[in-house]
Amino acid sequence: MADARKFPHHLIREIFEQPEALRRTIDARVSLADGLVRLDDIHISREELRAVRRINIVASGTSRHAGMTGQFMMQELAAVPVDVDYASEFENRDPMIGRGELSIFITQSGETADTNAAQHEARQKGSRTIAITNVEGSTIAREADGFIYTHAGPEISIASTKAFTAQMACLFLFALYLGEIKEKVSTALAQHYIAELLALPRKTETILAAADRVERLAELYYRVDDFMFLGRAIHYPVAMDGALKLKEVSYIHAEGYPTGEAKHGPNALIDFRLPLVVIATRDSKDAGSVMRYEKNVGNMEGFKKQGATVIALATEGDAIVPKLADHTIFIPEAPELLSPILEIVPLQLFAYYAAAKRGLDVDRPRNLVKAVTLE
Ligand code: BG6
């Protein structure tokens, strides 16, 4: 792991440890040669997994944002309908789940009481359960039918960063694993995605190498009182987590919202006083991604007409978004299903630098704890 002495806080060290955390989470579980994903701790038979007709993902905080990206991954790669729930809400909706369904519980600590209670309820209703956690031997892992460890190393800072990107990598690995079992993913497609997974750490290092650009951006905006983060489709959970990071560590009020929904209300807030972070990346080889990109460009034109300041995340080589945005942070191109793992990194950096410039205790924000072990 990165040399801890180089960093003033756990949070910035853990942000910079993400390439290594991704390598430790991904490399030993994929084989590029035969296009296979190997998950040794899923103690559910292939027959039962092949028959899974619905997946419920349940988590809290940043872990739920990972689950929201997992919904897109599993629906796309395994053709299985997926619901995502707040752990604290799961029991309130008397979930109609049971046999033939799979429930996935994502929790960095493995000890979040709401999430553990939700797993207990899912098991009682007959659902098989899988845990994705960063703590080996934690309660959630011990009580699940199967588990996938994020090998992110101990995450000390209360705000979750390296565990979050490792959780999304694990969700993608499981989506590919399930897609292969359900014969929805060809070997060639699996090999393509495995090569892209293996390229993520290096692309993350590219983004981290430009951290000073994000720091300069934080210098311009750390005194601001409100922010809105906007993202479409699988980028919406990234907007949600970018907003949560900023709230958690800098105490700046921030809201994550689906870009296409801004016109249904939030637009009334958008003027020169409300800076926007708009995720406007694209995978030029994916028609759906390009269609969403074009809608984002249209939305940005509207926001600029309203006088808003726009900070955009754009794909390297894009010449359109930088002309529209006041500031652009570039992300290396990647398949859309994997892009959240890259897009969140500059937003983590932005939250860190804003909080540090406000002189706050970035590793131990007021009123927060690392694991809420009480419901
Ligand atoms: C909160 C943490 O208390 O719990 C968040 O501040 C975290 O960072 C959330 O995302 C869920 O924790 P866990 O351990 O269940 O992922």
PDB file of C-alpha atoms in Angstrom, residues 200-349:
ATOM      1  CA  LEU A 200      -8.666   0.255 -14.249  1.00  0.00           C
ATOM      2  CA  PRO A 201      -5.766   0.669 -11.763  1.00  0.00           C
ATOM      3  CA  ARG A 202      -3.570   2.358 -14.358  1.00  0.00           C
ATOM      4  CA  LYS A 203      -6.427   4.646 -15.455  1.00  0.00           C
ATOM      5  CA  THR A 204      -7.011   5.522 -11.793  1.00  0.00           C
ATOM      6  CA  GLU A 205      -3.324   6.422 -11.470  1.00  0.00           C
ATOM      7  CA  THR A 206      -3.728   8.762 -14.447  1.00  0.00           C
ATOM      8  CA  ILE A 207      -6.539  10.587 -12.653  1.00  0.00           C
ATOM      9  CA  LEU A 208      -4.588  10.758  -9.390  1.00  0.00           C
ATOM     10  CA  ALA A 209      -1.607  12.221 -11.242  1.00  0.00           C
ATOM     11  CA  ALA A 210      -3.799  15.272 -12.007  1.00  0.00           C
ATOM     12  CA  ALA A 211      -4.891  15.718  -8.360  1.00  0.00           C
ATOM     13  CA  ASP A 212      -3.332  19.196  -8.271  1.00  0.00           C
ATOM     14  CA  ARG A 213      -5.872  20.361 -10.864  1.00  0.00           C
ATOM     15  CA  VAL A 214      -8.669  19.241  -8.561  1.00  0.00           C
ATOM     16  CA  GLU A 215      -6.976  20.952  -5.629  1.00  0.00           C
ATOM     17  CA  ARG A 216      -6.932  24.234  -7.572  1.00  0.00           C
ATOM     18  CA  LEU A 217     -10.640  23.772  -8.269  1.00  0.00           C
ATOM     19  CA  ALA A 218     -11.302  23.214  -4.566  1.00  0.00           C
ATOM     20  CA  GLU A 219      -9.383  26.418  -3.859  1.00  0.00           C
ATOM     21  CA  LEU A 220     -11.917  28.298  -6.002  1.00  0.00           C
ATOM     22  CA  TYR A 221     -15.029  26.733  -4.464  1.00  0.00           C
ATOM     23  CA  TYR A 222     -14.388  25.602  -0.879  1.00  0.00           C
ATOM     24  CA  ARG A 223     -16.134  28.665   0.544  1.00  0.00           C
ATOM     25  CA  VAL A 224     -19.361  27.926  -1.387  1.00  0.00           C
ATOM     26  CA  ASP A 225     -22.389  26.867   0.690  1.00  0.00           C
ATOM     27  CA  ASP A 226     -24.293  24.729  -1.811  1.00  0.00           C
ATOM     28  CA  PHE A 227     -23.482  22.324  -4.634  1.00  0.00           C
ATOM     29  CA  MET A 228     -25.498  20.115  -6.949  1.00  0.00           C
ATOM     30  CA  PHE A 229     -24.076  16.954  -8.517  1.00  0.00           C
ATOM     31  CA  LEU A 230     -25.815  15.608 -11.623  1.00  0.00           C
ATOM     32  CA  GLY A 231     -25.476  12.258 -13.339  1.00  0.00           C
ATOM     33  CA  ARG A 232     -27.569  10.057 -15.665  1.00  0.00           C
ATOM     34  CA  ALA A 233     -28.067   6.282 -15.524  1.00  0.00           C
ATOM     35  CA  ILE A 234     -25.097   4.528 -13.894  1.00  0.00           C
ATOM     36  CA  HIS A 235     -23.517   7.960 -13.373  1.00  0.00           C
ATOM     37  CA  TYR A 236     -26.336   9.044 -11.039  1.00  0.00           C
ATOM     38  CA  PRO A 237     -24.945   6.974  -8.116  1.00  0.00           C
ATOM     39  CA  VAL A 238     -21.592   8.675  -8.758  1.00  0.00           C
ATOM     40  CA  ALA A 239     -23.291  12.069  -8.461  1.00  0.00           C
ATOM     41  CA  MET A 240     -24.943  10.846  -5.249  1.00  0.00           C
ATOM     42  CA  ASP A 241     -21.629   9.763  -3.768  1.00  0.00           C
ATOM     43  CA  GLY A 242     -19.815  12.904  -4.906  1.00  0.00           C
ATOM     44  CA  ALA A 243     -22.449  14.905  -3.036  1.00  0.00           C
ATOM     45  CA  LEU A 244     -22.267  12.638   0.017  1.00  0.00           C
ATOM     46  CA  LYS A 245     -18.458  12.904   0.168  1.00  0.00           C
ATOM     47  CA  LEU A 246     -18.637  16.706   0.064  1.00  0.00           C
ATOM     48  CA  LYS A 247     -21.325  16.802   2.766  1.00  0.00           C
ATOM     49  CA  GLU A 248     -19.562  14.264   4.984  1.00  0.00           C
ATOM     50  CA  VAL A 249     -16.118  15.831   5.104  1.00  0.00           C
ATOM     51  CA  SER A 250     -16.536  19.563   4.270  1.00  0.00           C
ATOM     52  CA  TYR A 251     -20.053  20.159   5.677  1.00  0.00           C
ATOM     53  CA  ILE A 252     -20.954  21.963   2.431  1.00  0.00           C
ATOM     54  CA  HIS A 253     -24.578  21.238   1.568  1.00  0.00           C
ATOM     55  CA  ALA A 254     -24.669  19.157  -1.624  1.00  0.00           C
ATOM     56  CA  GLU A 255     -27.352  17.264  -3.476  1.00  0.00           C
ATOM     57  CA  GLY A 256     -26.971  14.438  -5.999  1.00  0.00           C
ATOM     58  CA  TYR A 257     -29.692  14.276  -8.623  1.00  0.00           C
ATOM     59  CA  PRO A 258     -30.464  12.529 -11.904  1.00  0.00           C
ATOM     60  CA  THR A 259     -29.505  14.987 -14.657  1.00  0.00           C
ATOM     61  CA  GLY A 260     -32.734  14.447 -16.550  1.00  0.00           C
ATOM     62  CA  GLU A 261     -34.791  15.274 -13.469  1.00  0.00           C
ATOM     63  CA  ALA A 262     -33.313  18.751 -12.907  1.00  0.00           C
ATOM     64  CA  LYS A 263     -36.047  20.231 -15.090  1.00  0.00           C
ATOM     65  CA  HIS A 264     -38.679  18.824 -12.729  1.00  0.00           C
ATOM     66  CA  GLY A 265     -38.004  21.210  -9.856  1.00  0.00           C
ATOM     67  CA  PRO A 266     -34.313  21.647  -9.055  1.00  0.00           C
ATOM     68  CA  ASN A 267     -33.885  23.955 -12.064  1.00  0.00           C
ATOM     69  CA  ALA A 268     -35.561  26.624  -9.917  1.00  0.00           C
ATOM     70  CA  LEU A 269     -32.417  26.572  -7.757  1.00  0.00           C
ATOM     71  CA  ILE A 270     -29.937  26.732 -10.621  1.00  0.00           C
ATOM     72  CA  ASP A 271     -28.384  30.141 -11.222  1.00  0.00           C
ATOM     73  CA  PHE A 272     -24.930  31.748 -10.795  1.00  0.00           C
ATOM     74  CA  ARG A 273     -25.012  31.031  -7.050  1.00  0.00           C
ATOM     75  CA  LEU A 274     -25.262  27.242  -7.344  1.00  0.00           C
ATOM     76  CA  PRO A 275     -22.214  25.506  -8.854  1.00  0.00           C
ATOM     77  CA  LEU A 276     -23.051  22.254 -10.658  1.00  0.00           C
ATOM     78  CA  VAL A 277     -20.886  19.179 -11.086  1.00  0.00           C
ATOM     79  CA  VAL A 278     -22.164  17.428 -14.216  1.00  0.00           C
ATOM     80  CA  ILE A 279     -20.964  13.960 -15.174  1.00  0.00           C
ATOM     81  CA  ALA A 280     -20.794  14.099 -18.973  1.00  0.00           C
ATOM     82  CA  THR A 281     -18.471  11.275 -19.892  1.00  0.00           C
ATOM     83  CA  ARG A 282     -19.058   8.869 -22.783  1.00  0.00           C
ATOM     84  CA  ASP A 283     -17.946   5.514 -24.158  1.00  0.00           C
ATOM     85  CA  SER A 284     -17.720   6.385 -27.858  1.00  0.00           C
ATOM     86  CA  LYS A 285     -18.151   2.679 -28.747  1.00  0.00           C
ATOM     87  CA  ASP A 286     -21.490   2.416 -26.949  1.00  0.00           C
ATOM     88  CA  ALA A 287     -24.522   3.944 -28.700  1.00  0.00           C
ATOM     89  CA  GLY A 288     -26.495   4.193 -25.454  1.00  0.00           C
ATOM     90  CA  SER A 289     -23.632   6.001 -23.760  1.00  0.00           C
ATOM     91  CA  VAL A 290     -23.331   8.437 -26.677  1.00  0.00           C
ATOM     92  CA  MET A 291     -27.091   9.100 -26.577  1.00  0.00           C
ATOM     93  CA  ARG A 292     -26.880   9.916 -22.845  1.00  0.00           C
ATOM     94  CA  TYR A 293     -23.823  12.095 -23.487  1.00  0.00           C
ATOM     95  CA  GLU A 294     -25.710  14.114 -26.086  1.00  0.00           C
ATOM     96  CA  LYS A 295     -28.576  14.673 -23.638  1.00  0.00           C
ATOM     97  CA  ASN A 296     -26.051  15.807 -21.016  1.00  0.00           C
ATOM     98  CA  VAL A 297     -24.571  18.320 -23.472  1.00  0.00           C
ATOM     99  CA  GLY A 298     -28.062  19.671 -24.090  1.00  0.00           C
ATOM    100  CA  ASN A 299     -28.686  19.946 -20.350  1.00  0.00           C
ATOM    101  CA  MET A 300     -25.389  21.762 -19.847  1.00  0.00           C
ATOM    102  CA  GLU A 301     -26.309  24.302 -22.538  1.00  0.00           C
ATOM    103  CA  GLY A 302     -29.498  24.973 -20.581  1.00  0.00           C
ATOM    104  CA  PHE A 303     -27.675  25.306 -17.266  1.00  0.00           C
ATOM    105  CA  LYS A 304     -25.241  27.796 -18.797  1.00  0.00           C
ATOM    106  CA  LYS A 305     -28.164  29.848 -20.123  1.00  0.00           C
ATOM    107  CA  GLN A 306     -29.399  29.971 -16.515  1.00  0.00           C
ATOM    108  CA  GLY A 307     -26.079  31.461 -15.478  1.00  0.00           C
ATOM    109  CA  ALA A 308     -24.837  28.391 -13.617  1.00  0.00           C
ATOM    110  CA  THR A 309     -21.183  27.586 -13.075  1.00  0.00           C
ATOM    111  CA  VAL A 310     -20.571  24.098 -14.456  1.00  0.00           C
ATOM    112  CA  ILE A 311     -17.749  21.783 -13.415  1.00  0.00           C
ATOM    113  CA  ALA A 312     -17.870  18.853 -15.840  1.00  0.00           C
ATOM    114  CA  LEU A 313     -16.393  15.376 -15.822  1.00  0.00           C
ATOM    115  CA  ALA A 314     -15.587  14.566 -19.459  1.00  0.00           C
ATOM    116  CA  THR A 315     -13.869  11.762 -21.319  1.00  0.00           C
ATOM    117  CA  GLU A 316     -10.289  12.353 -22.456  1.00  0.00           C
ATOM    118  CA  GLY A 317     -10.331  13.682 -26.030  1.00  0.00           C
ATOM    119  CA  ASP A 318     -13.786  15.260 -25.770  1.00  0.00           C
ATOM    120  CA  ALA A 319     -13.676  18.726 -27.375  1.00  0.00           C
ATOM    121  CA  ILE A 320     -17.354  19.656 -26.884  1.00  0.00           C
ATOM    122  CA  VAL A 321     -17.860  19.575 -23.108  1.00  0.00           C
ATOM    123  CA  PRO A 322     -14.798  21.723 -22.298  1.00  0.00           C
ATOM    124  CA  LYS A 323     -16.217  24.486 -24.495  1.00  0.00           C
ATOM    125  CA  LEU A 324     -19.462  24.435 -22.508  1.00  0.00           C
ATOM    126  CA  ALA A 325     -18.179  23.944 -18.966  1.00  0.00           C
ATOM    127  CA  ASP A 326     -16.413  26.516 -16.821  1.00  0.00           C
ATOM    128  CA  HIS A 327     -14.036  23.779 -15.647  1.00  0.00           C
ATOM    129  CA  THR A 328     -13.468  20.266 -17.023  1.00  0.00           C
ATOM    130  CA  ILE A 329     -11.881  17.282 -15.314  1.00  0.00           C
ATOM    131  CA  PHE A 330     -10.909  14.536 -17.774  1.00  0.00           C
ATOM    132  CA  ILE A 331     -11.503  10.829 -17.188  1.00  0.00           C
ATOM    133  CA  PRO A 332      -9.836   8.093 -19.297  1.00  0.00           C
ATOM    134  CA  GLU A 333     -12.351   6.380 -21.597  1.00  0.00           C
ATOM    135  CA  ALA A 334     -13.807   3.111 -20.250  1.00  0.00           C
ATOM    136  CA  PRO A 335     -16.901   0.959 -20.781  1.00  0.00           C
ATOM    137  CA  GLU A 336     -19.863   2.785 -19.228  1.00  0.00           C
ATOM    138  CA  LEU A 337     -20.495  -0.013 -16.688  1.00  0.00           C
ATOM    139  CA  LEU A 338     -16.972   0.497 -15.299  1.00  0.00           C
ATOM    140  CA  SER A 339     -16.793   4.285 -15.584  1.00  0.00           C
ATOM    141  CA  PRO A 340     -18.168   4.996 -12.047  1.00  0.00           C
ATOM    142  CA  ILE A 341     -15.002   3.464 -10.590  1.00  0.00           C
ATOM    143  CA  LEU A 342     -12.990   6.188 -12.339  1.00  0.00           C
ATOM    144  CA  GLU A 343     -15.460   9.096 -12.146  1.00  0.00           C
ATOM    145  CA  ILE A 344     -15.747   9.074  -8.357  1.00  0.00           C
ATOM    146  CA  VAL A 345     -11.992   9.628  -7.864  1.00  0.00           C
ATOM    147  CA  PRO A 346     -11.868  13.362  -8.755  1.00  0.00           C
ATOM    148  CA  LEU A 347     -15.030  13.903  -6.687  1.00  0.00           C
ATOM    149  CA  GLN A 348     -13.359  12.243  -3.690  1.00  0.00           C
ATOM    150  CA  LEU A 349     -10.336  14.509  -4.187  1.00  0.00           C
TER     151      LEU A 349
END
